[in-house]
Amino acid sequence: MQPELPPEHSALPKLSLWQRAKSLGRRIAGFCSRWWSILKPTREVRRGAYITVILFVPLWWAIFGAPDSRFFG
């Protein structure tokens, strides 16, 4: 039976705050990278989104934004 080591002599080295932050950053980046590869929109989806924005944002502004504009007061 081995004697227990005091907490300051544990087998795992203590990491500095900077090392822990880098490790957390790498884990978050890996998580985001894996999910982006799953959820990445295809070319057709991006094209549809661009067309929608180009067509409907000016239309939305003309209907709802222009009447409140100071130029039409």
Short mmCIF file of N, CA, C and O in Angstrom, two decimals:
data_model
loop_
_atom_site.label_atom_id
_atom_site.label_comp_id
_atom_site.label_asym_id
_atom_site.label_seq_id
_atom_site.Cartn_x
_atom_site.Cartn_y
_atom_site.Cartn_z
N MET A 1 0.84 -1.18 0.00
CA MET A 1 0.00 0.00 0.00
C MET A 1 0.89 1.24 0.00
O MET A 1 1.77 1.38 0.83
N GLN A 2 0.64 2.12 -0.96
CA GLN A 2 1.44 3.33 -1.07
C GLN A 2 0.85 4.43 -0.21
O GLN A 2 -0.38 4.57 -0.12
N PRO A 3 1.70 5.23 0.40
CA PRO A 3 1.16 6.36 1.17
C PRO A 3 0.60 7.43 0.23
O PRO A 3 1.07 7.60 -0.90
N GLU A 4 -0.41 8.11 0.69
CA GLU A 4 -1.00 9.18 -0.11
C GLU A 4 -0.06 10.38 -0.15
O GLU A 4 0.57 10.72 0.83
N LEU A 5 0.00 10.98 -1.34
CA LEU A 5 0.83 12.17 -1.49
C LEU A 5 0.05 13.40 -1.07
O LEU A 5 -1.16 13.48 -1.29
N PRO A 6 0.73 14.38 -0.50
CA PRO A 6 0.04 15.64 -0.20
C PRO A 6 -0.43 16.31 -1.48
O PRO A 6 0.11 16.04 -2.57
N PRO A 7 -1.42 17.18 -1.43
CA PRO A 7 -1.96 17.81 -2.65
C PRO A 7 -0.92 18.55 -3.48
O PRO A 7 -1.02 18.59 -4.70
N GLU A 8 0.11 19.12 -2.86
CA GLU A 8 1.09 19.86 -3.65
C GLU A 8 2.01 18.94 -4.45
O GLU A 8 2.72 19.37 -5.33
N HIS A 9 1.99 17.62 -4.18
CA HIS A 9 2.83 16.67 -4.91
C HIS A 9 1.99 15.70 -5.72
O HIS A 9 2.33 14.54 -5.87
N SER A 10 0.90 16.17 -6.26
CA SER A 10 0.04 15.29 -7.03
C SER A 10 0.72 14.92 -8.36
O SER A 10 1.66 15.58 -8.80
N ALA A 11 0.22 13.88 -9.00
CA ALA A 11 0.82 13.39 -10.24
C ALA A 11 0.60 14.35 -11.41
O ALA A 11 1.41 14.41 -12.33
N LEU A 12 -0.49 15.09 -11.40
CA LEU A 12 -0.77 16.03 -12.49
C LEU A 12 -0.10 17.36 -12.21
O LEU A 12 -0.22 17.91 -11.12
N PRO A 13 0.62 17.88 -13.21
CA PRO A 13 1.26 19.19 -12.99
C PRO A 13 0.21 20.30 -12.97
O PRO A 13 -0.80 20.23 -13.65
N LYS A 14 0.46 21.29 -12.16
CA LYS A 14 -0.45 22.44 -12.12
C LYS A 14 -0.20 23.30 -13.35
O LYS A 14 0.94 23.58 -13.70
N LEU A 15 -1.28 23.69 -14.00
CA LEU A 15 -1.16 24.53 -15.18
C LEU A 15 -1.34 25.98 -14.77
O LEU A 15 -2.15 26.30 -13.90
N SER A 16 -0.62 26.84 -15.44
CA SER A 16 -0.78 28.27 -15.18
C SER A 16 -2.10 28.74 -15.76
O SER A 16 -2.74 28.05 -16.56
N LEU A 17 -2.50 29.92 -15.36
CA LEU A 17 -3.75 30.49 -15.86
C LEU A 17 -3.69 30.63 -17.37
O LEU A 17 -4.66 30.35 -18.07
N TRP A 18 -2.56 31.04 -17.92
CA TRP A 18 -2.40 31.20 -19.36
C TRP A 18 -2.54 29.85 -20.07
O TRP A 18 -3.19 29.75 -21.11
N GLN A 19 -1.94 28.80 -19.52
CA GLN A 19 -2.02 27.48 -20.14
C GLN A 19 -3.46 26.95 -20.10
O GLN A 19 -3.93 26.34 -21.06
N ARG A 20 -4.16 27.20 -18.99
CA ARG A 20 -5.55 26.77 -18.91
C ARG A 20 -6.42 27.54 -19.89
O ARG A 20 -7.32 26.98 -20.52
N ALA A 21 -6.16 28.85 -20.07
CA ALA A 21 -6.92 29.66 -21.02
C ALA A 21 -6.67 29.17 -22.46
O ALA A 21 -7.59 29.08 -23.26
N LYS A 22 -5.41 28.87 -22.79
CA LYS A 22 -5.09 28.36 -24.12
C LYS A 22 -5.78 27.02 -24.37
O LYS A 22 -6.32 26.77 -25.44
N SER A 23 -5.76 26.16 -23.36
CA SER A 23 -6.41 24.86 -23.49
C SER A 23 -7.91 25.02 -23.71
O SER A 23 -8.49 24.36 -24.57
N LEU A 24 -8.53 25.90 -22.95
CA LEU A 24 -9.96 26.16 -23.12
C LEU A 24 -10.24 26.73 -24.51
O LEU A 24 -11.20 26.33 -25.17
N GLY A 25 -9.41 27.66 -24.97
CA GLY A 25 -9.57 28.24 -26.30
C GLY A 25 -9.47 27.18 -27.39
O GLY A 25 -10.24 27.19 -28.35
N ARG A 26 -8.52 26.26 -27.24
CA ARG A 26 -8.38 25.18 -28.23
C ARG A 26 -9.60 24.27 -28.23
O ARG A 26 -10.05 23.83 -29.28
N ARG A 27 -10.11 23.98 -27.04
CA ARG A 27 -11.30 23.12 -26.96
C ARG A 27 -12.51 23.80 -27.60
O ARG A 27 -13.28 23.17 -28.32
N ILE A 28 -12.68 25.09 -27.35
CA ILE A 28 -13.80 25.83 -27.94
C ILE A 28 -13.64 25.90 -29.46
O ILE A 28 -14.60 25.71 -30.20
N ALA A 29 -12.42 26.17 -29.93
CA ALA A 29 -12.18 26.23 -31.37
C ALA A 29 -12.44 24.88 -32.03
O ALA A 29 -13.04 24.81 -33.11
N GLY A 30 -12.04 23.80 -31.39
CA GLY A 30 -12.31 22.47 -31.93
C GLY A 30 -13.80 22.17 -31.98
O GLY A 30 -14.30 21.62 -32.97
N PHE A 31 -14.52 22.55 -30.93
CA PHE A 31 -15.97 22.36 -30.90
C PHE A 31 -16.63 23.13 -32.03
O PHE A 31 -17.46 22.59 -32.77
N CYS A 32 -16.27 24.41 -32.18
CA CYS A 32 -16.87 25.23 -33.24
C CYS A 32 -16.52 24.70 -34.62
O CYS A 32 -17.36 24.69 -35.52
N SER A 33 -15.29 24.23 -34.79
CA SER A 33 -14.87 23.69 -36.08
C SER A 33 -15.67 22.44 -36.44
O SER A 33 -16.12 22.28 -37.57
N ARG A 34 -15.86 21.56 -35.46
CA ARG A 34 -16.64 20.34 -35.74
C ARG A 34 -18.08 20.69 -36.08
O ARG A 34 -18.65 20.14 -37.03
N TRP A 35 -18.70 21.59 -35.34
CA TRP A 35 -20.09 21.94 -35.61
C TRP A 35 -20.24 22.70 -36.92
O TRP A 35 -21.23 22.55 -37.62
N TRP A 36 -19.27 23.55 -37.26
CA TRP A 36 -19.36 24.29 -38.53
C TRP A 36 -19.29 23.32 -39.70
O TRP A 36 -19.99 23.49 -40.70
N SER A 37 -18.47 22.27 -39.60
CA SER A 37 -18.38 21.30 -40.70
C SER A 37 -19.71 20.56 -40.87
O SER A 37 -20.04 20.13 -41.97
N ILE A 38 -20.48 20.42 -39.80
CA ILE A 38 -21.78 19.76 -39.88
C ILE A 38 -22.84 20.72 -40.42
O ILE A 38 -23.66 20.36 -41.26
N LEU A 39 -22.84 21.96 -39.95
CA LEU A 39 -23.90 22.91 -40.25
C LEU A 39 -23.60 23.87 -41.40
O LEU A 39 -24.43 24.72 -41.72
N LYS A 40 -22.45 23.75 -42.03
CA LYS A 40 -22.04 24.67 -43.08
C LYS A 40 -23.07 24.72 -44.20
O LYS A 40 -23.43 23.69 -44.77
N PRO A 41 -23.57 25.91 -44.53
CA PRO A 41 -24.58 26.00 -45.59
C PRO A 41 -23.96 25.70 -46.95
O PRO A 41 -22.82 26.05 -47.24
N THR A 42 -24.75 25.07 -47.78
CA THR A 42 -24.27 24.73 -49.13
C THR A 42 -24.31 25.96 -50.03
O THR A 42 -24.83 27.01 -49.65
N ARG A 43 -23.80 25.80 -51.21
CA ARG A 43 -23.73 26.91 -52.16
C ARG A 43 -25.13 27.42 -52.51
O ARG A 43 -25.36 28.63 -52.61
N GLU A 44 -26.07 26.50 -52.69
CA GLU A 44 -27.44 26.89 -53.05
C GLU A 44 -28.11 27.67 -51.91
O GLU A 44 -28.84 28.62 -52.16
N VAL A 45 -27.86 27.27 -50.68
CA VAL A 45 -28.46 27.96 -49.54
C VAL A 45 -27.90 29.38 -49.44
O VAL A 45 -28.65 30.34 -49.22
N ARG A 46 -26.59 29.53 -49.61
CA ARG A 46 -26.00 30.87 -49.55
C ARG A 46 -26.55 31.75 -50.67
O ARG A 46 -26.85 32.93 -50.45
N ARG A 47 -26.70 31.20 -51.86
CA ARG A 47 -27.23 31.97 -52.99
C ARG A 47 -28.65 32.44 -52.71
O ARG A 47 -28.99 33.60 -52.95
N GLY A 48 -29.47 31.56 -52.17
CA GLY A 48 -30.84 31.94 -51.81
C GLY A 48 -30.88 33.01 -50.74
O GLY A 48 -31.71 33.92 -50.79
N ALA A 49 -29.98 32.93 -49.79
CA ALA A 49 -29.94 33.94 -48.74
C ALA A 49 -29.53 35.30 -49.30
O ALA A 49 -30.09 36.33 -48.93
N TYR A 50 -28.56 35.31 -50.21
CA TYR A 50 -28.14 36.58 -50.82
C TYR A 50 -29.29 37.21 -51.61
O TYR A 50 -29.53 38.42 -51.50
N ILE A 51 -29.97 36.41 -52.39
CA ILE A 51 -31.08 36.93 -53.20
C ILE A 51 -32.18 37.47 -52.29
O ILE A 51 -32.74 38.55 -52.53
N THR A 52 -32.48 36.74 -51.23
CA THR A 52 -33.51 37.18 -50.29
C THR A 52 -33.16 38.52 -49.67
O THR A 52 -33.99 39.43 -49.60
N VAL A 53 -31.93 38.67 -49.25
CA VAL A 53 -31.51 39.93 -48.62
C VAL A 53 -31.55 41.06 -49.63
O VAL A 53 -32.05 42.16 -49.34
N ILE A 54 -31.06 40.83 -50.83
CA ILE A 54 -31.03 41.88 -51.85
C ILE A 54 -32.43 42.32 -52.24
O ILE A 54 -32.68 43.50 -52.49
N LEU A 55 -33.38 41.41 -52.29
CA LEU A 55 -34.74 41.76 -52.69
C LEU A 55 -35.60 42.30 -51.55
O LEU A 55 -36.32 43.28 -51.73
N PHE A 56 -35.55 41.67 -50.40
CA PHE A 56 -36.51 41.98 -49.36
C PHE A 56 -36.09 43.07 -48.38
O PHE A 56 -36.96 43.71 -47.80
N VAL A 57 -34.83 43.30 -48.20
CA VAL A 57 -34.42 44.38 -47.29
C VAL A 57 -34.84 45.74 -47.84
O VAL A 57 -35.44 46.54 -47.12
N PRO A 58 -34.58 46.05 -49.11
CA PRO A 58 -35.08 47.34 -49.63
C PRO A 58 -36.61 47.43 -49.62
O PRO A 58 -37.17 48.49 -49.32
N LEU A 59 -37.27 46.33 -49.91
CA LEU A 59 -38.73 46.31 -49.87
C LEU A 59 -39.23 46.56 -48.45
O LEU A 59 -40.15 47.35 -48.24
N TRP A 60 -38.63 45.92 -47.48
CA TRP A 60 -39.01 46.11 -46.06
C TRP A 60 -38.79 47.56 -45.66
O TRP A 60 -39.62 48.16 -44.99
N TRP A 61 -37.67 48.14 -46.07
CA TRP A 61 -37.40 49.54 -45.73
C TRP A 61 -38.43 50.46 -46.39
O TRP A 61 -38.90 51.40 -45.77
N ALA A 62 -38.77 50.18 -47.64
CA ALA A 62 -39.73 51.03 -48.36
C ALA A 62 -41.09 51.00 -47.70
O ALA A 62 -41.79 52.01 -47.65
N ILE A 63 -41.48 49.85 -47.18
CA ILE A 63 -42.80 49.74 -46.56
C ILE A 63 -42.81 50.29 -45.14
O ILE A 63 -43.71 51.05 -44.77
N PHE A 64 -41.81 49.94 -44.35
CA PHE A 64 -41.86 50.27 -42.93
C PHE A 64 -40.90 51.38 -42.51
O PHE A 64 -41.14 52.07 -41.53
N GLY A 65 -39.82 51.58 -43.22
CA GLY A 65 -38.82 52.55 -42.80
C GLY A 65 -38.99 53.91 -43.41
O GLY A 65 -38.76 54.93 -42.76
N ALA A 66 -39.38 53.97 -44.66
CA ALA A 66 -39.47 55.24 -45.37
C ALA A 66 -40.52 56.19 -44.79
O ALA A 66 -40.26 57.39 -44.69
N PRO A 67 -41.70 55.74 -44.38
CA PRO A 67 -42.68 56.67 -43.82
C PRO A 67 -42.20 57.39 -42.56
O PRO A 67 -42.59 58.53 -42.31
N ASP A 68 -41.31 56.78 -41.79
CA ASP A 68 -40.79 57.41 -40.58
C ASP A 68 -39.54 58.23 -40.84
O ASP A 68 -39.00 58.85 -39.93
N SER A 69 -39.06 58.22 -42.06
CA SER A 69 -37.83 58.91 -42.38
C SER A 69 -38.04 60.42 -42.34
O SER A 69 -39.10 60.94 -42.67
N ARG A 70 -37.02 61.16 -41.99
CA ARG A 70 -37.11 62.63 -41.93
C ARG A 70 -37.22 63.25 -43.33
O ARG A 70 -37.60 64.39 -43.48
N PHE A 71 -36.87 62.48 -44.37
CA PHE A 71 -36.95 63.00 -45.73
C PHE A 71 -38.37 63.03 -46.26
O PHE A 71 -38.65 63.69 -47.24
N PHE A 72 -39.25 62.25 -45.66
CA PHE A 72 -40.63 62.19 -46.11
C PHE A 72 -41.56 62.87 -45.12
O PHE A 72 -42.75 62.59 -45.09
N GLY A 73 -41.06 63.74 -44.27
CA GLY A 73 -41.86 64.34 -43.21
C GLY A 73 -42.55 65.56 -43.66
O GLY A 73 -43.52 66.07 -43.20
#
